[in-house]
Amino acid sequence: MALILIIDDDAAFRVTLAETLEDLGHSVRQAASCEAGLRALAEGGVAVAIVDLRLPGDDGLAFLRAAPGIAPGVPCMMLTAYASGANTIEAMRLGAFDHLTKPLG
């Protein structure tokens, strides 16, 4: 299956999502910040990144800005509990292929 990168500072959410994806047969790489996520992305092999909007330090939008320079073509999905029209539009403008709201149903 695919290697999925999850970037979220909520450890409980991140671990639960990782376990769900692993149960579906995927491999998961996890990061708790934008900077750690960019390092994990640079390790290569990532098929898709799931990125939280609000992160310590740089936010998920900063990840979306930097990701194409590190791993061109890797699709990114924005995930947030703080959805707004403005951050949805900005995420899509930066290349996110989807913008989901927590909690996931």
CSV table of N, CA and C in Angstrom, one decimal:
chain,number,residue,atom,x,y,z
A,1,MET,N,0.8,-1.2,0.0
A,1,MET,CA,0.0,0.0,0.0
A,1,MET,C,0.9,1.2,0.0
A,2,ALA,N,0.4,2.3,0.6
A,2,ALA,CA,1.1,3.6,0.5
A,2,ALA,C,1.7,4.0,1.8
A,3,LEU,N,2.7,4.9,1.7
A,3,LEU,CA,3.3,5.5,2.9
A,3,LEU,C,2.6,6.9,3.0
A,4,ILE,N,2.0,7.1,4.2
A,4,ILE,CA,1.2,8.3,4.4
A,4,ILE,C,1.9,9.0,5.6
A,5,LEU,N,2.1,10.3,5.4
A,5,LEU,CA,2.7,11.2,6.4
A,5,LEU,C,1.6,12.0,7.1
A,6,ILE,N,1.5,11.8,8.4
A,6,ILE,CA,0.6,12.6,9.2
A,6,ILE,C,1.3,13.6,10.0
A,7,ILE,N,0.9,14.9,9.9
A,7,ILE,CA,1.5,16.0,10.6
A,7,ILE,C,0.4,16.6,11.5
A,8,ASP,N,0.5,16.4,12.8
A,8,ASP,CA,-0.5,16.9,13.7
A,8,ASP,C,0.1,16.9,15.1
A,9,ASP,N,-0.1,18.1,15.8
A,9,ASP,CA,0.4,18.2,17.1
A,9,ASP,C,-0.4,17.5,18.2
A,10,ASP,N,-1.6,17.1,17.9
A,10,ASP,CA,-2.5,16.3,18.8
A,10,ASP,C,-2.1,14.9,18.7
A,11,ALA,N,-1.3,14.4,19.7
A,11,ALA,CA,-0.7,13.1,19.7
A,11,ALA,C,-1.8,12.0,19.7
A,12,ALA,N,-2.8,12.2,20.4
A,12,ALA,CA,-3.8,11.2,20.5
A,12,ALA,C,-4.5,11.0,19.1
A,13,PHE,N,-4.9,12.1,18.5
A,13,PHE,CA,-5.5,12.1,17.2
A,13,PHE,C,-4.6,11.5,16.2
A,14,ARG,N,-3.3,11.9,16.2
A,14,ARG,CA,-2.3,11.4,15.2
A,14,ARG,C,-2.1,9.9,15.3
A,15,VAL,N,-2.0,9.4,16.6
A,15,VAL,CA,-1.8,8.0,16.8
A,15,VAL,C,-3.0,7.2,16.4
A,16,THR,N,-4.2,7.7,16.7
A,16,THR,CA,-5.4,7.0,16.3
A,16,THR,C,-5.6,6.9,14.8
A,17,LEU,N,-5.3,8.1,14.1
A,17,LEU,CA,-5.4,8.1,12.6
A,17,LEU,C,-4.3,7.1,12.0
A,18,ALA,N,-3.1,7.1,12.6
A,18,ALA,CA,-2.1,6.2,12.1
A,18,ALA,C,-2.5,4.8,12.3
A,19,GLU,N,-3.1,4.4,13.4
A,19,GLU,CA,-3.5,3.0,13.7
A,19,GLU,C,-4.6,2.6,12.6
A,20,THR,N,-5.5,3.5,12.4
A,20,THR,CA,-6.6,3.3,11.4
A,20,THR,C,-6.0,3.0,10.0
A,21,LEU,N,-5.1,3.9,9.6
A,21,LEU,CA,-4.4,3.7,8.3
A,21,LEU,C,-3.6,2.5,8.2
A,22,GLU,N,-2.9,2.1,9.3
A,22,GLU,CA,-2.1,0.9,9.3
A,22,GLU,C,-3.0,-0.3,9.3
A,23,ASP,N,-4.2,-0.3,9.9
A,23,ASP,CA,-5.1,-1.4,9.9
A,23,ASP,C,-5.6,-1.6,8.4
A,24,LEU,N,-5.6,-0.5,7.6
A,24,LEU,CA,-6.0,-0.6,6.2
A,24,LEU,C,-4.9,-1.0,5.3
A,25,GLY,N,-3.7,-1.3,5.9
A,25,GLY,CA,-2.6,-1.8,5.2
A,25,GLY,C,-1.5,-0.8,4.7
A,26,HIS,N,-1.7,0.5,5.2
A,26,HIS,CA,-0.7,1.5,4.8
A,26,HIS,C,0.4,1.6,5.8
A,27,SER,N,1.5,2.2,5.4
A,27,SER,CA,2.6,2.5,6.3
A,27,SER,C,2.4,4.0,6.7
A,28,VAL,N,2.8,4.4,7.9
A,28,VAL,CA,2.6,5.7,8.3
A,28,VAL,C,3.9,6.3,8.9
A,29,ARG,N,4.2,7.5,8.6
A,29,ARG,CA,5.2,8.3,9.2
A,29,ARG,C,4.5,9.4,9.9
A,30,GLN,N,4.9,9.7,11.1
A,30,GLN,CA,4.3,10.8,11.9
A,30,GLN,C,5.2,11.9,12.3
A,31,ALA,N,4.6,13.1,12.4
A,31,ALA,CA,5.3,14.3,12.8
A,31,ALA,C,4.4,15.2,13.6
A,32,ALA,N,5.0,15.9,14.6
A,32,ALA,CA,4.1,16.8,15.5
A,32,ALA,C,4.3,18.3,15.2
A,33,SER,N,5.1,18.6,14.2
A,33,SER,CA,5.3,20.0,13.8
A,33,SER,C,5.5,20.2,12.3
A,34,CYS,N,5.4,21.4,11.8
A,34,CYS,CA,5.7,21.6,10.4
A,34,CYS,C,7.2,21.2,10.1
A,35,GLU,N,8.1,21.7,10.9
A,35,GLU,CA,9.5,21.4,10.7
A,35,GLU,C,9.8,19.9,10.7
A,36,ALA,N,9.2,19.2,11.6
A,36,ALA,CA,9.4,17.7,11.7
A,36,ALA,C,8.8,17.1,10.5
A,37,GLY,N,7.6,17.6,10.1
A,37,GLY,CA,6.9,17.1,8.9
A,37,GLY,C,7.7,17.2,7.6
A,38,LEU,N,8.4,18.4,7.5
A,38,LEU,CA,9.2,18.7,6.3
A,38,LEU,C,10.4,17.7,6.3
A,39,ARG,N,11.0,17.5,7.5
A,39,ARG,CA,12.1,16.5,7.5
A,39,ARG,C,11.7,15.1,7.1
A,40,ALA,N,10.5,14.7,7.6
A,40,ALA,CA,9.9,13.4,7.3
A,40,ALA,C,9.6,13.3,5.8
A,41,LEU,N,9.1,14.4,5.2
A,41,LEU,CA,8.8,14.4,3.8
A,41,LEU,C,10.1,14.2,3.0
A,42,ALA,N,11.2,14.9,3.5
A,42,ALA,CA,12.5,14.8,2.8
A,42,ALA,C,13.1,13.4,2.8
A,43,GLU,N,12.7,12.6,3.7
A,43,GLU,CA,13.2,11.2,3.8
A,43,GLU,C,12.8,10.4,2.6
A,44,GLY,N,11.7,10.9,1.9
A,44,GLY,CA,11.3,10.2,0.6
A,44,GLY,C,10.3,9.1,0.8
A,45,GLY,N,9.6,8.8,-0.3
A,45,GLY,CA,8.7,7.7,-0.3
A,45,GLY,C,7.3,8.0,0.1
A,46,VAL,N,7.0,9.2,0.5
A,46,VAL,CA,5.7,9.6,0.9
A,46,VAL,C,4.7,9.7,-0.3
A,47,ALA,N,3.6,9.0,-0.2
A,47,ALA,CA,2.6,9.0,-1.2
A,47,ALA,C,1.6,10.1,-1.0
A,48,VAL,N,1.3,10.5,0.2
A,48,VAL,CA,0.3,11.6,0.5
A,48,VAL,C,0.7,12.1,1.9
A,49,ALA,N,0.4,13.4,2.1
A,49,ALA,CA,0.6,14.0,3.4
A,49,ALA,C,-0.7,14.5,3.9
A,50,ILE,N,-1.0,14.2,5.2
A,50,ILE,CA,-2.2,14.8,5.9
A,50,ILE,C,-1.7,15.8,6.9
A,51,VAL,N,-2.1,17.0,6.7
A,51,VAL,CA,-1.4,18.1,7.5
A,51,VAL,C,-2.5,18.9,8.3
A,52,ASP,N,-2.2,19.0,9.6
A,52,ASP,CA,-3.1,19.9,10.4
A,52,ASP,C,-2.8,21.3,10.1
A,53,LEU,N,-3.8,22.2,10.2
A,53,LEU,CA,-3.6,23.6,10.0
A,53,LEU,C,-2.8,24.3,11.1
A,54,ARG,N,-3.3,24.1,12.3
A,54,ARG,CA,-2.6,24.7,13.5
A,54,ARG,C,-1.6,23.8,14.1
A,55,LEU,N,-0.3,24.2,14.0
A,55,LEU,CA,0.8,23.5,14.5
A,55,LEU,C,1.7,24.4,15.3
A,56,PRO,N,2.5,23.9,16.2
A,56,PRO,CA,3.4,24.7,16.9
A,56,PRO,C,4.5,25.3,16.0
A,57,GLY,N,4.9,26.5,16.1
A,57,GLY,CA,5.9,27.1,15.2
A,57,GLY,C,5.1,27.4,13.9
A,58,ASP,N,5.7,27.0,12.8
A,58,ASP,CA,5.1,27.2,11.5
A,58,ASP,C,3.8,26.4,11.4
A,59,ASP,N,2.8,26.9,10.7
A,59,ASP,CA,1.5,26.2,10.6
A,59,ASP,C,1.5,25.3,9.3
A,60,GLY,N,0.3,24.6,9.1
A,60,GLY,CA,0.2,23.7,8.0
A,60,GLY,C,0.3,24.4,6.7
A,61,LEU,N,-0.1,25.7,6.6
A,61,LEU,CA,0.1,26.4,5.3
A,61,LEU,C,1.5,26.6,5.0
A,62,ALA,N,2.4,26.8,6.0
A,62,ALA,CA,3.8,26.8,5.7
A,62,ALA,C,4.3,25.5,5.1
A,63,PHE,N,3.8,24.4,5.7
A,63,PHE,CA,4.1,23.1,5.1
A,63,PHE,C,3.7,23.0,3.6
A,64,LEU,N,2.5,23.4,3.3
A,64,LEU,CA,2.1,23.4,1.9
A,64,LEU,C,2.9,24.2,1.0
A,65,ARG,N,3.4,25.4,1.5
A,65,ARG,CA,4.3,26.2,0.7
A,65,ARG,C,5.6,25.6,0.4
A,66,ALA,N,6.2,24.9,1.4
A,66,ALA,CA,7.5,24.3,1.3
A,66,ALA,C,7.6,22.9,0.7
A,67,ALA,N,6.5,22.1,0.8
A,67,ALA,CA,6.5,20.7,0.4
A,67,ALA,C,6.8,20.5,-1.1
A,68,PRO,N,6.3,21.3,-2.0
A,68,PRO,CA,6.7,21.1,-3.4
A,68,PRO,C,8.1,21.2,-3.7
A,69,GLY,N,8.9,22.0,-3.0
A,69,GLY,CA,10.3,22.2,-3.2
A,69,GLY,C,11.1,21.0,-2.7
A,70,ILE,N,10.5,20.2,-1.8
A,70,ILE,CA,11.1,19.1,-1.1
A,70,ILE,C,10.7,17.8,-1.9
A,71,ALA,N,9.4,17.6,-2.1
A,71,ALA,CA,8.9,16.4,-2.8
A,71,ALA,C,7.8,16.8,-3.8
A,72,PRO,N,8.2,17.3,-4.9
A,72,PRO,CA,7.3,17.7,-6.0
A,72,PRO,C,6.3,16.6,-6.3
A,73,GLY,N,5.0,17.0,-6.4
A,73,GLY,CA,4.0,16.0,-6.8
A,73,GLY,C,3.3,15.2,-5.7
A,74,VAL,N,3.8,15.3,-4.5
A,74,VAL,CA,3.2,14.6,-3.4
A,74,VAL,C,1.9,15.3,-3.0
A,75,PRO,N,0.8,14.7,-3.1
A,75,PRO,CA,-0.5,15.4,-2.7
A,75,PRO,C,-0.6,15.6,-1.2
A,76,CYS,N,-1.2,16.7,-0.9
A,76,CYS,CA,-1.3,17.1,0.5
A,76,CYS,C,-2.8,17.4,0.8
A,77,MET,N,-3.2,16.9,2.0
A,77,MET,CA,-4.6,17.2,2.4
A,77,MET,C,-4.6,18.0,3.7
A,78,MET,N,-5.3,19.1,3.8
A,78,MET,CA,-5.3,19.9,5.0
A,78,MET,C,-6.4,19.4,5.9
A,79,LEU,N,-6.2,19.3,7.2
A,79,LEU,CA,-7.1,18.8,8.2
A,79,LEU,C,-7.1,19.8,9.3
A,80,THR,N,-8.3,20.3,9.7
A,80,THR,CA,-8.3,21.2,10.8
A,80,THR,C,-9.6,21.2,11.6
A,81,ALA,N,-9.5,21.6,12.8
A,81,ALA,CA,-10.8,21.8,13.6
A,81,ALA,C,-11.2,23.2,13.5
A,82,TYR,N,-10.4,24.0,12.8
A,82,TYR,CA,-10.7,25.5,12.7
A,82,TYR,C,-10.9,25.9,11.3
A,83,ALA,N,-11.8,25.3,10.6
A,83,ALA,CA,-12.1,25.6,9.2
A,83,ALA,C,-12.7,26.9,9.1
A,84,SER,N,-12.3,27.6,8.0
A,84,SER,CA,-12.9,28.9,7.6
A,84,SER,C,-12.7,29.0,6.1
A,85,GLY,N,-13.5,29.8,5.5
A,85,GLY,CA,-13.4,30.0,4.1
A,85,GLY,C,-12.0,30.5,3.7
A,86,ALA,N,-11.5,31.4,4.5
A,86,ALA,CA,-10.1,31.9,4.1
A,86,ALA,C,-9.1,30.8,4.2
A,87,ASN,N,-9.0,30.0,5.2
A,87,ASN,CA,-7.9,29.0,5.3
A,87,ASN,C,-8.2,27.9,4.3
A,88,THR,N,-9.5,27.6,4.0
A,88,THR,CA,-9.7,26.6,2.9
A,88,THR,C,-9.3,27.1,1.6
A,89,ILE,N,-9.6,28.3,1.2
A,89,ILE,CA,-9.1,28.9,0.0
A,89,ILE,C,-7.6,28.9,-0.1
A,90,GLU,N,-7.0,29.4,1.0
A,90,GLU,CA,-5.5,29.4,1.0
A,90,GLU,C,-4.9,28.0,0.8
A,91,ALA,N,-5.4,27.1,1.5
A,91,ALA,CA,-4.9,25.7,1.4
A,91,ALA,C,-5.0,25.2,0.0
A,92,MET,N,-6.2,25.4,-0.6
A,92,MET,CA,-6.4,24.9,-2.0
A,92,MET,C,-5.5,25.7,-3.0
A,93,ARG,N,-5.3,27.0,-2.8
A,93,ARG,CA,-4.4,27.8,-3.6
A,93,ARG,C,-3.0,27.3,-3.5
A,94,LEU,N,-2.6,26.8,-2.3
A,94,LEU,CA,-1.2,26.3,-2.2
A,94,LEU,C,-1.1,24.8,-2.6
A,95,GLY,N,-2.2,24.2,-3.1
A,95,GLY,CA,-2.0,22.9,-3.7
A,95,GLY,C,-2.7,21.8,-3.0
A,96,ALA,N,-3.3,22.0,-1.8
A,96,ALA,CA,-4.0,21.0,-1.1
A,96,ALA,C,-5.1,20.4,-2.0
A,97,PHE,N,-5.2,19.1,-2.1
A,97,PHE,CA,-6.3,18.5,-2.9
A,97,PHE,C,-7.6,18.4,-2.2
A,98,ASP,N,-7.5,18.5,-0.8
A,98,ASP,CA,-8.8,18.5,0.0
A,98,ASP,C,-8.5,19.3,1.3
A,99,HIS,N,-9.6,19.6,1.9
A,99,HIS,CA,-9.6,20.4,3.2
A,99,HIS,C,-10.7,19.8,4.0
A,100,LEU,N,-10.3,19.0,5.0
A,100,LEU,CA,-11.3,18.3,5.9
A,100,LEU,C,-11.3,18.9,7.2
A,101,THR,N,-12.5,18.8,7.9
A,101,THR,CA,-12.7,19.3,9.2
A,101,THR,C,-12.7,18.2,10.2
A,102,LYS,N,-12.0,18.4,11.3
A,102,LYS,CA,-12.0,17.5,12.5
A,102,LYS,C,-13.3,17.8,13.3
A,103,PRO,N,-13.9,16.8,14.0
A,103,PRO,CA,-13.5,15.4,13.9
A,103,PRO,C,-14.0,14.8,12.6
A,104,LEU,N,-13.2,13.8,12.2
A,104,LEU,CA,-13.6,13.1,11.0
A,104,LEU,C,-14.7,12.1,11.3
A,105,GLY,N,-15.6,12.0,10.4
A,105,GLY,CA,-16.8,11.1,10.7
A,105,GLY,C,-16.8,9.8,10.1
